[in-house]
PDB file of C-alpha atoms in Angstrom:
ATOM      1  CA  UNK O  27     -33.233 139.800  42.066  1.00  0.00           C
ATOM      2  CA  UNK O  28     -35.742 141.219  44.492  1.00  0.00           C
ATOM      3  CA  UNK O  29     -36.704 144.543  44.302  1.00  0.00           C
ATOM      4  CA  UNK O  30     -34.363 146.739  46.162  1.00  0.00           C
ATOM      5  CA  UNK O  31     -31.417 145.201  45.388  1.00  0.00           C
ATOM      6  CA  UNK O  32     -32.820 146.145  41.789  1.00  0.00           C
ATOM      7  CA  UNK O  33     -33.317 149.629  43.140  1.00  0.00           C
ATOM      8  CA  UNK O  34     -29.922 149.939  44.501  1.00  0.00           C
ATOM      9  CA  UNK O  35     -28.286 148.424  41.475  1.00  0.00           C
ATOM     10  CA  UNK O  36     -29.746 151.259  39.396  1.00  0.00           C
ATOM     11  CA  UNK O  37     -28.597 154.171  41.789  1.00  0.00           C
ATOM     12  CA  UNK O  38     -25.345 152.570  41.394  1.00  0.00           C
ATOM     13  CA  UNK O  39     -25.290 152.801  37.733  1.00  0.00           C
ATOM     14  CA  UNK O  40     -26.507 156.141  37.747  1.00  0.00           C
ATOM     15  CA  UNK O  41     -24.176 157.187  39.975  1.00  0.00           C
ATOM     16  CA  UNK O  42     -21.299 155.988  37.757  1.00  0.00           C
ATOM     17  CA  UNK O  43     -22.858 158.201  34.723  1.00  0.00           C
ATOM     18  CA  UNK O  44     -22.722 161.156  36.835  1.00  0.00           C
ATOM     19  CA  UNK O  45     -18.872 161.103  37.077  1.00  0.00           C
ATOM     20  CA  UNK O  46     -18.707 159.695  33.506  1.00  0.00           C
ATOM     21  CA  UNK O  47     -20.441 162.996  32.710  1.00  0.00           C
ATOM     22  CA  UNK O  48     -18.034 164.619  35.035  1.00  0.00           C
ATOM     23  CA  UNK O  49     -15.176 163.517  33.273  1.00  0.00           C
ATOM     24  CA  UNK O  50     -15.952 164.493  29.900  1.00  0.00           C
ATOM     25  CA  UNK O  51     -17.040 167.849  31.185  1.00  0.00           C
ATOM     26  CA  UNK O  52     -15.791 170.880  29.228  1.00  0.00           C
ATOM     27  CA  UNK O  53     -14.543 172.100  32.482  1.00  0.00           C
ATOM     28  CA  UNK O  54     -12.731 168.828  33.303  1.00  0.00           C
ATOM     29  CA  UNK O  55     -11.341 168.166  30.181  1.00  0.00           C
ATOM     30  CA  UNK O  56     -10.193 172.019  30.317  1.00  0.00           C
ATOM     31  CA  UNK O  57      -8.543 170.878  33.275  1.00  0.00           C
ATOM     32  CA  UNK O  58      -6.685 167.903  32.102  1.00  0.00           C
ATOM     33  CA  UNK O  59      -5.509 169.871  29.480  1.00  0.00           C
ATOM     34  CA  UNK O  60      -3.445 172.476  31.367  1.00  0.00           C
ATOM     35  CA  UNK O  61      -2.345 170.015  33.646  1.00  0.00           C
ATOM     36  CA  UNK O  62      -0.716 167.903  30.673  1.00  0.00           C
ATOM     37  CA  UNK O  63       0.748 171.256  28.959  1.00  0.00           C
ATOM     38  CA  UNK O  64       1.681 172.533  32.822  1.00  0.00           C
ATOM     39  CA  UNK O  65       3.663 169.753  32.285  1.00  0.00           C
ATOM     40  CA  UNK O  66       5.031 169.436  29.033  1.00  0.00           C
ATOM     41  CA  UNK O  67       6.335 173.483  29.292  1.00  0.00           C
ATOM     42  CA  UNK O  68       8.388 172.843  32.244  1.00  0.00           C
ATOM     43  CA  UNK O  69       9.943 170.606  29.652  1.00  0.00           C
ATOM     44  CA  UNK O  70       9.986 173.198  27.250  1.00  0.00           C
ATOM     45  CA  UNK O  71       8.358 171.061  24.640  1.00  0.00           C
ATOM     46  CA  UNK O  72       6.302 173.430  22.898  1.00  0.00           C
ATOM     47  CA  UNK O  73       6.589 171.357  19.314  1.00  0.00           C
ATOM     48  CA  UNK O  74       4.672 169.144  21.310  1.00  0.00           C
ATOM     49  CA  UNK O  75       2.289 170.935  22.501  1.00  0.00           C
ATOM     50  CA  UNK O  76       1.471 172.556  19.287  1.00  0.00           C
ATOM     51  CA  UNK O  77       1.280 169.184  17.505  1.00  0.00           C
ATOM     52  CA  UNK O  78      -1.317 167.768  20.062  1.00  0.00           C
ATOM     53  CA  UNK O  79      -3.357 170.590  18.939  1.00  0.00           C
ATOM     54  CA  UNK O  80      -2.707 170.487  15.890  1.00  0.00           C
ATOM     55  CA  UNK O  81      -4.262 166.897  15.449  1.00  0.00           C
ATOM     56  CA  UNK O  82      -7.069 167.805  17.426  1.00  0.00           C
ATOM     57  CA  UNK O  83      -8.467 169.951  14.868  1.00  0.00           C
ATOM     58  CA  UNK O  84      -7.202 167.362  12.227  1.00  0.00           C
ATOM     59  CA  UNK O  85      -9.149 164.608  13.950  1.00  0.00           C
ATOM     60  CA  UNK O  86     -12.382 166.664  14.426  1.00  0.00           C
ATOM     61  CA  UNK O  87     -12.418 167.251  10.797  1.00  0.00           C
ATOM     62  CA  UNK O  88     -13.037 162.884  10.203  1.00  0.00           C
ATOM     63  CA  UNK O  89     -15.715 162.841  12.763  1.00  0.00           C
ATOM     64  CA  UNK O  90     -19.201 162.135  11.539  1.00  0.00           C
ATOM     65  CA  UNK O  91     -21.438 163.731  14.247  1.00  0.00           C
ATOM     66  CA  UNK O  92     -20.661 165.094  17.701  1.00  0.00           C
ATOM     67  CA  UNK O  93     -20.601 163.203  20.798  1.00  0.00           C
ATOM     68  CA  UNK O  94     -23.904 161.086  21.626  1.00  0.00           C
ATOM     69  CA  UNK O  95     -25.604 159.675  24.648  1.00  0.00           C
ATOM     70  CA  UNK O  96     -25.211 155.704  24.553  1.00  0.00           C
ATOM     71  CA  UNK O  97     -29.422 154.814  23.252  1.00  0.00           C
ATOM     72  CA  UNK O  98     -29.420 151.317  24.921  1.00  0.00           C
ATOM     73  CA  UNK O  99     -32.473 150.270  26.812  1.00  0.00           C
ATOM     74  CA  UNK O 100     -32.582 146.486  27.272  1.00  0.00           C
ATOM     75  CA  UNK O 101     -35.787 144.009  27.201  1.00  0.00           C
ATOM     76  CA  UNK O 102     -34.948 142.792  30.161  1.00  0.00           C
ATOM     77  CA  UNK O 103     -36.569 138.680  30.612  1.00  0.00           C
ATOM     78  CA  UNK O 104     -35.996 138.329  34.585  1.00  0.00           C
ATOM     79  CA  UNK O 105     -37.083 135.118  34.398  1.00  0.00           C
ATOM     80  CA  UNK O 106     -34.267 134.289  31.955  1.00  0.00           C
ATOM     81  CA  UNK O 107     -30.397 133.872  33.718  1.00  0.00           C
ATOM     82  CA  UNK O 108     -28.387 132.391  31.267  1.00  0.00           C
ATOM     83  CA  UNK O 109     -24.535 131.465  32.358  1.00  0.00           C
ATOM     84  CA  UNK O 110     -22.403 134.114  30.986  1.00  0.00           C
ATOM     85  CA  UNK O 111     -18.312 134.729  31.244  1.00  0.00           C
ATOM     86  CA  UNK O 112     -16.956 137.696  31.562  1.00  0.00           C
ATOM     87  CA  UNK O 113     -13.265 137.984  30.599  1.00  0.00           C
ATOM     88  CA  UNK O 114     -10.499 139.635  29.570  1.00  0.00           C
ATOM     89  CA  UNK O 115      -6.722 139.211  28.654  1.00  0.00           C
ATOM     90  CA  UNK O 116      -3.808 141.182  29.303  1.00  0.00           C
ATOM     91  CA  UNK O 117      -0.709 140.233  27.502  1.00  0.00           C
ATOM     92  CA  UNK O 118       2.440 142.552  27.861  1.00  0.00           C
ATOM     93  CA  UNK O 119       1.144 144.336  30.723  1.00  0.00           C
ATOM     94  CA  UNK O 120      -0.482 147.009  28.727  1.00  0.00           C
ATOM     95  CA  UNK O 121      -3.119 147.311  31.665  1.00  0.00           C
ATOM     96  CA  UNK O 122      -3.286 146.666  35.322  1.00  0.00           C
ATOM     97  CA  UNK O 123      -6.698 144.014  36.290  1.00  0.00           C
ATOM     98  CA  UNK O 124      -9.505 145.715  37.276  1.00  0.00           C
ATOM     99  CA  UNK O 125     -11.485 143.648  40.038  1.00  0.00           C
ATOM    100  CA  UNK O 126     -15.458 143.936  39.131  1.00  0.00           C
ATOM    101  CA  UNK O 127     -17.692 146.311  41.433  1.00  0.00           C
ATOM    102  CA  UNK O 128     -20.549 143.545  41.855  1.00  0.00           C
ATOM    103  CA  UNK O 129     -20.985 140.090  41.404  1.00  0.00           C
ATOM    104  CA  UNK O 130     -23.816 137.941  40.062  1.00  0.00           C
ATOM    105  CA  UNK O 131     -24.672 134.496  40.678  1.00  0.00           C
ATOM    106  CA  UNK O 132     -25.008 133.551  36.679  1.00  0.00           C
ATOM    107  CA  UNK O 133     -21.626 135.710  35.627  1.00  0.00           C
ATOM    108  CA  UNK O 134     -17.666 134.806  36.458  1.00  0.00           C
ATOM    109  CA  UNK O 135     -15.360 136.773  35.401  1.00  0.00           C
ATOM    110  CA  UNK O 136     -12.085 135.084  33.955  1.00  0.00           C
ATOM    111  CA  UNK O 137      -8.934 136.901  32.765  1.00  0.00           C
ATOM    112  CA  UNK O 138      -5.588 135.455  30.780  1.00  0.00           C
ATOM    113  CA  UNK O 139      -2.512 136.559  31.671  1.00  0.00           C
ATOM    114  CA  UNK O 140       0.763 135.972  30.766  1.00  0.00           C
ATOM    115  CA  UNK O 141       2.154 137.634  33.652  1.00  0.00           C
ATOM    116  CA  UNK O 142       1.132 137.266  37.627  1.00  0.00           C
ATOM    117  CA  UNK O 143      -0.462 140.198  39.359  1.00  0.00           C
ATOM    118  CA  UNK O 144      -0.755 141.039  42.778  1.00  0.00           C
ATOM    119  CA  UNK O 145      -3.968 140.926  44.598  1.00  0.00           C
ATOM    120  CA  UNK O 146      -6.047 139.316  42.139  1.00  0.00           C
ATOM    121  CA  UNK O 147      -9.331 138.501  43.912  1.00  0.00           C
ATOM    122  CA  UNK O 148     -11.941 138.948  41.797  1.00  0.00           C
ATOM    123  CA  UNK O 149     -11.143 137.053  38.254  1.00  0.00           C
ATOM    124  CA  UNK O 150     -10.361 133.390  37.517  1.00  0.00           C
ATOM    125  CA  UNK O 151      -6.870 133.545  36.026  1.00  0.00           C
ATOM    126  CA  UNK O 152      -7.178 131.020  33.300  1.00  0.00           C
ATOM    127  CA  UNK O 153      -4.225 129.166  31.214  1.00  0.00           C
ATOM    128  CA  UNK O 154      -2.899 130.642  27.979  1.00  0.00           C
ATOM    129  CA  UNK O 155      -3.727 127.773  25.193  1.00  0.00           C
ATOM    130  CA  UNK O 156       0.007 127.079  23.711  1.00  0.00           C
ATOM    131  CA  UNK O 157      -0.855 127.988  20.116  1.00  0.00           C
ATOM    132  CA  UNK O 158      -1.470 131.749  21.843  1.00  0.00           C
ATOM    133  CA  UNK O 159       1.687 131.550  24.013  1.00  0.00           C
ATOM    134  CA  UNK O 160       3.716 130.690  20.647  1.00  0.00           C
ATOM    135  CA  UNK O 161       2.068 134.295  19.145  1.00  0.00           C
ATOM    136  CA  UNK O 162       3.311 138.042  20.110  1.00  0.00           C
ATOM    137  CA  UNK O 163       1.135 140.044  22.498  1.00  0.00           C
ATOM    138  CA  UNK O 164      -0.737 141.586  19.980  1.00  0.00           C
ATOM    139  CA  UNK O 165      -1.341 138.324  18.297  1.00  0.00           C
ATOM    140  CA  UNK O 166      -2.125 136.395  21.770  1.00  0.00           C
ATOM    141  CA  UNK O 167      -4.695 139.208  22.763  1.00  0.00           C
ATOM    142  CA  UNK O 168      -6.766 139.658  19.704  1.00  0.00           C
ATOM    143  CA  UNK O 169      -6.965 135.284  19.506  1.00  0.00           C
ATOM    144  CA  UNK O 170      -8.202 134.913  22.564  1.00  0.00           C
ATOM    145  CA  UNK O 171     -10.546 137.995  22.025  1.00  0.00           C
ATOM    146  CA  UNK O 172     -11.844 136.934  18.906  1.00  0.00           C
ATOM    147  CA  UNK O 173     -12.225 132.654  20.208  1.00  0.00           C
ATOM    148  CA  UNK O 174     -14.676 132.757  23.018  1.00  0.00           C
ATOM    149  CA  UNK O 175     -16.104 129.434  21.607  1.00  0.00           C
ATOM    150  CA  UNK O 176     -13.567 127.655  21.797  1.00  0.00           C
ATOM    151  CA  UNK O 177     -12.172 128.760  24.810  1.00  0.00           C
ATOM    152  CA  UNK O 178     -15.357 128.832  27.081  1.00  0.00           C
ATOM    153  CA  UNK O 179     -17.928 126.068  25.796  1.00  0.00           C
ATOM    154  CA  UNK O 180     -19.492 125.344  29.242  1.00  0.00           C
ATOM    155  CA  UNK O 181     -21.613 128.895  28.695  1.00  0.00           C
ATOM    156  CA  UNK O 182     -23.946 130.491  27.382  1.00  0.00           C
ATOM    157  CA  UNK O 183     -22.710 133.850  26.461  1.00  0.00           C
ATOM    158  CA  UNK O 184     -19.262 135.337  26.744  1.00  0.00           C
ATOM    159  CA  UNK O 185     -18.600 139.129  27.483  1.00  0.00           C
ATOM    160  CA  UNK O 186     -15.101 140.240  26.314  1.00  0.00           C
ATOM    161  CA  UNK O 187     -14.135 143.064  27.745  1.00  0.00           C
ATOM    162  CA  UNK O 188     -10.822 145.438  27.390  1.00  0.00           C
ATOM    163  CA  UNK O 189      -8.200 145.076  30.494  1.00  0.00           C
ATOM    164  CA  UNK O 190      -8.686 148.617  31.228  1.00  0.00           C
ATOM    165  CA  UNK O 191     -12.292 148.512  31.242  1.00  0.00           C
ATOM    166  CA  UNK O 192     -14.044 147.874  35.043  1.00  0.00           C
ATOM    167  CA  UNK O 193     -17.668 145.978  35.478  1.00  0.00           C
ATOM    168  CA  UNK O 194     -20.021 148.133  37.074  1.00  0.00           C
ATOM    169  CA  UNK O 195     -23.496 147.140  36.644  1.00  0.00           C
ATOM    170  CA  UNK O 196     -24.998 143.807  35.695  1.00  0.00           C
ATOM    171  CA  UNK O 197     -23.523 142.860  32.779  1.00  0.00           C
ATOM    172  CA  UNK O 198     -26.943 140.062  32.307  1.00  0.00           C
ATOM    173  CA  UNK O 199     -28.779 142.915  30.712  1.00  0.00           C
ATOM    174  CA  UNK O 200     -26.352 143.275  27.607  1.00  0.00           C
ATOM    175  CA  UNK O 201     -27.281 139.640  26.740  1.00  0.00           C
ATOM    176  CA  UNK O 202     -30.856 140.994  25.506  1.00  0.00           C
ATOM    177  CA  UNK O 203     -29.113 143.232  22.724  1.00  0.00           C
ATOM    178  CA  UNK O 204     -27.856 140.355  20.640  1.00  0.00           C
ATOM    179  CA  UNK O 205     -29.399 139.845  17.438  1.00  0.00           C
ATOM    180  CA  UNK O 206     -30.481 136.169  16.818  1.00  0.00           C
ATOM    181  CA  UNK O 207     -29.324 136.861  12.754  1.00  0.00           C
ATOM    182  CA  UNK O 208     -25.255 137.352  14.064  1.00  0.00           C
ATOM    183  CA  UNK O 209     -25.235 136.474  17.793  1.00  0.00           C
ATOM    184  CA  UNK O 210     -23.102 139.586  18.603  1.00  0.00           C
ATOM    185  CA  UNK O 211     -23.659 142.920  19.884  1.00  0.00           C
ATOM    186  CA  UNK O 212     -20.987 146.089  20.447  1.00  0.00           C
ATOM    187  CA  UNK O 213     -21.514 149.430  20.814  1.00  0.00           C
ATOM    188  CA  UNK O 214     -21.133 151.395  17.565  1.00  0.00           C
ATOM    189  CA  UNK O 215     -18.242 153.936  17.540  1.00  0.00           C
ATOM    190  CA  UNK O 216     -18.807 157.351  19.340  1.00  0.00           C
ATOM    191  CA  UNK O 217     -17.461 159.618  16.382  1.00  0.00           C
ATOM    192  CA  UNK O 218     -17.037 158.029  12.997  1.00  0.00           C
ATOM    193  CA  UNK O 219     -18.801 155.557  10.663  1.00  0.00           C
ATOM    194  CA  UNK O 220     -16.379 155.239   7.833  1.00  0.00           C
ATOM    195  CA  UNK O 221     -12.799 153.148   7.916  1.00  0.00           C
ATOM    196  CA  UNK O 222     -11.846 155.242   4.811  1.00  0.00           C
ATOM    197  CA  UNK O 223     -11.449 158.416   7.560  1.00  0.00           C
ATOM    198  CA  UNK O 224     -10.363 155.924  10.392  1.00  0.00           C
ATOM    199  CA  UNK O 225      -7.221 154.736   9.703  1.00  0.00           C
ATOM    200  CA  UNK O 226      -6.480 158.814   9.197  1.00  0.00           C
ATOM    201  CA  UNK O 227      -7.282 159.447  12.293  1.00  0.00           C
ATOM    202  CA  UNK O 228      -5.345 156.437  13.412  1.00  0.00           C
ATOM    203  CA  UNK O 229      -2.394 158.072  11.628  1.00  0.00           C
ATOM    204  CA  UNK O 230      -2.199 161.150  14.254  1.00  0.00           C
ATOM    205  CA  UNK O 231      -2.595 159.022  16.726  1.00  0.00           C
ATOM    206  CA  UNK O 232       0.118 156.824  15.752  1.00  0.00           C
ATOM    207  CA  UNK O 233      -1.748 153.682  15.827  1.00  0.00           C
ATOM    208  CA  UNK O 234      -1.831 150.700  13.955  1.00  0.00           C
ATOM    209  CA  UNK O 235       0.895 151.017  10.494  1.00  0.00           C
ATOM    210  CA  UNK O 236      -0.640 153.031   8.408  1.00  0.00           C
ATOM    211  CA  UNK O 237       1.180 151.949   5.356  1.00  0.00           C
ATOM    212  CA  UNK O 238      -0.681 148.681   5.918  1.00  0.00           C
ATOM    213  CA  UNK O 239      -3.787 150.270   6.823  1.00  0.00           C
ATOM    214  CA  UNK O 240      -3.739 152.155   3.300  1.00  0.00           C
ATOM    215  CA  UNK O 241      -2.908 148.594   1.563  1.00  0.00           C
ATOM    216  CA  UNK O 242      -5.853 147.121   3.577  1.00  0.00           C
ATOM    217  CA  UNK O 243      -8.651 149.585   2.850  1.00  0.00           C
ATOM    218  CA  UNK O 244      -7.159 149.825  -0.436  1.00  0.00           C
ATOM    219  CA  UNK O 245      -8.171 146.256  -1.130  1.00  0.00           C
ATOM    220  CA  UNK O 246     -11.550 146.280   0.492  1.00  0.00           C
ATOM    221  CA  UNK O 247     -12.100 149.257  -2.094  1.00  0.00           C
ATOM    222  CA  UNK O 248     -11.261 147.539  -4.865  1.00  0.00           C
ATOM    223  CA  UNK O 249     -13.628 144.853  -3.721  1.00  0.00           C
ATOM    224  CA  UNK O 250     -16.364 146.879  -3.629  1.00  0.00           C
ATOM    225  CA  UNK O 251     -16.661 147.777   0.158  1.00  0.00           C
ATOM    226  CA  UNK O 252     -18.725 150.938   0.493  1.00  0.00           C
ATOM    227  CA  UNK O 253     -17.569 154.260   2.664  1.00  0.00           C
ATOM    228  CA  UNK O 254     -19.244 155.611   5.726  1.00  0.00           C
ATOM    229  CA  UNK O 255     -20.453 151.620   6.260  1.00  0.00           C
ATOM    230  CA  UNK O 256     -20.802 152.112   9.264  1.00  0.00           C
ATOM    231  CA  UNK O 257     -18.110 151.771  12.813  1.00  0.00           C
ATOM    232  CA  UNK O 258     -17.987 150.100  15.978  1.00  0.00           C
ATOM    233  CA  UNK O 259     -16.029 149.983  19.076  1.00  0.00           C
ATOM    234  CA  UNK O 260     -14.487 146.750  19.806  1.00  0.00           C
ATOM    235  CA  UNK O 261     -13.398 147.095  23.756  1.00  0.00           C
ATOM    236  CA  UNK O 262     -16.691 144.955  24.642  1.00  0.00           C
ATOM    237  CA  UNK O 263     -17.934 141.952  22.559  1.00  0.00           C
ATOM    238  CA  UNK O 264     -21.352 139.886  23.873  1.00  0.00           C
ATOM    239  CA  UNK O 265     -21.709 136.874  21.762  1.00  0.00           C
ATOM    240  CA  UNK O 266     -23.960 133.888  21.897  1.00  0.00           C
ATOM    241  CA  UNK O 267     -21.432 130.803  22.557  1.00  0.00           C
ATOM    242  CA  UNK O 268     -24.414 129.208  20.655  1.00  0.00           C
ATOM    243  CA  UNK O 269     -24.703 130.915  17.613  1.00  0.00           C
ATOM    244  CA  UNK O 270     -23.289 129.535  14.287  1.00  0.00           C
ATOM    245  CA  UNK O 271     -22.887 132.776  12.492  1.00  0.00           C
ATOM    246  CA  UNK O 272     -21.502 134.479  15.824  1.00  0.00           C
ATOM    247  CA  UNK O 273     -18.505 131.701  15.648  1.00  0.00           C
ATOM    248  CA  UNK O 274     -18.064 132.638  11.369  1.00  0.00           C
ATOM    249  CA  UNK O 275     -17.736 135.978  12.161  1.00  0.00           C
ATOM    250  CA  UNK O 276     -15.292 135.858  14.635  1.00  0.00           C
ATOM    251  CA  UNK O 277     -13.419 133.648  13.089  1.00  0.00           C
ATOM    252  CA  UNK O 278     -13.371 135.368   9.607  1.00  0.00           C
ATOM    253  CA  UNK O 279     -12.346 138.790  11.861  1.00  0.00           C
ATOM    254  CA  UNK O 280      -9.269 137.221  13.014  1.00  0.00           C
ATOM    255  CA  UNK O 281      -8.365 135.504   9.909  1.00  0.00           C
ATOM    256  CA  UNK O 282      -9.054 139.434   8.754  1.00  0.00           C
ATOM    257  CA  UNK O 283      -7.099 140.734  11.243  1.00  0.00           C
ATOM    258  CA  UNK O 284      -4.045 138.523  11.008  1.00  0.00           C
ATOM    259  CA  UNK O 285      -3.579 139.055   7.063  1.00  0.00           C
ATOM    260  CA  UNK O 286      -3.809 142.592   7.042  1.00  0.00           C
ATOM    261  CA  UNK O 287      -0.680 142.785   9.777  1.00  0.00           C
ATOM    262  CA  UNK O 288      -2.123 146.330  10.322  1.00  0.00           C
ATOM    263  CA  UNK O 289      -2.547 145.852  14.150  1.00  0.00           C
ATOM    264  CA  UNK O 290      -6.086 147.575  14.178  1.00  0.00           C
ATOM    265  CA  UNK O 291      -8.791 145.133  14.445  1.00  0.00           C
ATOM    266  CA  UNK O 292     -11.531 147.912  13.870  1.00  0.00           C
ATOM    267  CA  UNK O 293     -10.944 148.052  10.228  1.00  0.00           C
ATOM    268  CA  UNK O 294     -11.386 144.568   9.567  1.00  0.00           C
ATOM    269  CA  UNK O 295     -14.240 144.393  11.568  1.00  0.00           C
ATOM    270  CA  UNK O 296     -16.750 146.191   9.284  1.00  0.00           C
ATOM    271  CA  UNK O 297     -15.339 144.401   6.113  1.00  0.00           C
ATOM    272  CA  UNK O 298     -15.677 141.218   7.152  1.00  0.00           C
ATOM    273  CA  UNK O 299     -19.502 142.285   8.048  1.00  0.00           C
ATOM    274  CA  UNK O 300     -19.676 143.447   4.834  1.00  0.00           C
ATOM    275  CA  UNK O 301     -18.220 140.112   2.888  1.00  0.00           C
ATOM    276  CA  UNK O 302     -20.603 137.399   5.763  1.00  0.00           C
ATOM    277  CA  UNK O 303     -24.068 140.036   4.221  1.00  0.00           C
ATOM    278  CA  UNK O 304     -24.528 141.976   7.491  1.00  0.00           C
ATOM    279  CA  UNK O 305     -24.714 145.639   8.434  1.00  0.00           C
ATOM    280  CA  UNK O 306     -23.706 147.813  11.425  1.00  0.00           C
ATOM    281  CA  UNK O 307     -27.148 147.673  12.416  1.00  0.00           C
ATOM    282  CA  UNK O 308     -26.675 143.914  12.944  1.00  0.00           C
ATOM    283  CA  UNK O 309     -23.907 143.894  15.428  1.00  0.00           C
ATOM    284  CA  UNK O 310     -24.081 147.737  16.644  1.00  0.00           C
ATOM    285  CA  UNK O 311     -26.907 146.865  18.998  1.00  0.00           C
ATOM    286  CA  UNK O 312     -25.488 147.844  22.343  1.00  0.00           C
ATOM    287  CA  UNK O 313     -25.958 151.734  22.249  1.00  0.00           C
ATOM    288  CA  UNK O 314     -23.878 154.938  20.037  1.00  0.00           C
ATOM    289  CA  UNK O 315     -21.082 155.215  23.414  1.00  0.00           C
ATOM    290  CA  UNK O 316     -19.540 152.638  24.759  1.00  0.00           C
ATOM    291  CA  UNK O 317     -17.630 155.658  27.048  1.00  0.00           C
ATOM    292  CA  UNK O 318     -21.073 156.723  28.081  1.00  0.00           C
ATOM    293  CA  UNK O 319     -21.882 153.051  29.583  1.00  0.00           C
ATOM    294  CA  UNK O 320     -22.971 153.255  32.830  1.00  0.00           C
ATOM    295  CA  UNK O 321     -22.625 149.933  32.944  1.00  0.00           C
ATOM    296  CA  UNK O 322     -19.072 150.445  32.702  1.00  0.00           C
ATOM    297  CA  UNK O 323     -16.197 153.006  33.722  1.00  0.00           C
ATOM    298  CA  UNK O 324     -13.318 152.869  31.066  1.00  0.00           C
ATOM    299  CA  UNK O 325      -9.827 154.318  32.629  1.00  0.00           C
ATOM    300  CA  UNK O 326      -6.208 154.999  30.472  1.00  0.00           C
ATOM    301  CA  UNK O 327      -4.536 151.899  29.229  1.00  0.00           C
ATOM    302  CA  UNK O 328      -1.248 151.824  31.330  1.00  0.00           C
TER     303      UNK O 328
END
């Protein structure tokens, strides 16, 4: 890449920071706010409103710190373009494809669906292997997301990304966060390092079963998995199609994921670090906010 289209790349990604900063401005969030409630008390649904509040406060109580910046600075080796997929699936149509901003000679971007979308330009629509087809679309998504090597052996690296989740930058640079001991890298999770307090939070937000999620952490308790272990975010994956341990891990997460029947993949993530002798520190490589990735721009699931 010569030098100003290096320049311009990184006025690009700056730019997007600016109105990621923007949008999580008090003032813009303030905003948001009484435009929701605006809403919701033309409908006279002040239970409602008083319950989102409610769980705000709740919620804020389980965080472990405040807000960060996202820390990562890559090592960038120009010399080194490895062929990397970038790809997504979107089963159910919980979110509408996001074409890419740029494109990169060593990166295509491939998506599953099991529905057609209109003006698709930008992705490779791939297939849906049968055994997926034959699972529910929770099922189907979290298979594919957690089998990049078997589903794309003619690379290098994959980067799986959440279908409401756009490409900004060049996605190259989050190669050089991978640790050679697990051959994965995501970004650790923005507020809270402890499962114990997540699948609380989860409760509020009416995510996941949490009579399964209790059962779940329940059990890693009893088998001696430690609190505040650590979190991460799970909406972007890199692995190392080449790595050994990379392929364990993912495949112990789903096997993980799939017996707990909890329907929250971030619990089972840290455990099954836990059980393969890793830490957070050896996956949680690609910054402390994945929503302050100016590589990225993250919008509402549909």
């Amino acid at each position: 890449m010569i030098e100003t289209e290096k320049q311009i790349l990184k006025k690009i990604e700056e730019l997007n920071l600016e109105i990621i900063e923007l949008k999580k401005s008090k003032e813009y969030r303030l905003g948001e706010d009484i435009y929701k409630f605006k809403k919701m008390l033309k409908k006279l649904e002040f239970l409602k409103i008083m319950k989102k509040l409610s769980n705000r406060k709740k919620i804020n109580k389980y965080n472990f710190h405040d807000e960060l910046p996202n820390n990562y600075y890559p090592k960038i080796n120009s010399d080194k373009k490895p062929k990397i997929v970038v790809y997504t699936c979107i089963i159910g149509g919980y979110d509408r494809l996001i074409d890419p901003l740029l494109h990169f000679e060593n990166v295509d971007f491939c998506v599953y669906l099991d529905k057609e979308q209109d003006e698709i330009k930008d992705w490779k629509m791939m297939q849906l292997p049968e055994k997926v087809s034959q699972e529910n679309n929770i099922l189907a998504n979290r298979y594919l997301k957690f089998h990049p090597h078997e589903l794309f052996q003619e690379y290098d690296y994959s980067i799986y990304i959440d279908g409401n989740i756009q490409s900004i930058g060049d996605f190259t640079d989050f190669i050089y966060s991978v640790n050679d001991k697990t051959g994965l890298s995501l970004h650790r999770h923005q507020f809270r390092n402890c499962i114990f307090n997540e699948i609380e939070v989860c409760k509020l937000l009416k995510k996941g079963n949490y009579d399964k999620l209790k059962k779940q952490v329940k059990r890693y308790e009893n088998d001696g998995f430690p609190k505040k272990f650590g979190m991460l975010e799970c909406n972007v994956i890199v692995a190392d199609l080449k790595n050994n341990n990379a392929k364990t891990i993912l495949e112990d997460w789903w096997n993980e994921f799939k017996a707990s029947e909890s329907l929250r993949d971030q619990i089972s993530l840290p455990y099954v670090l836990w059980k393969n002798g890793y830490t957070i520190k050896d996956v949680g490589s690609l910054g402390n906010n994945v929503y302050r990735n100016p590589k990225i721009r993250i919008f509402p699931h549909n």
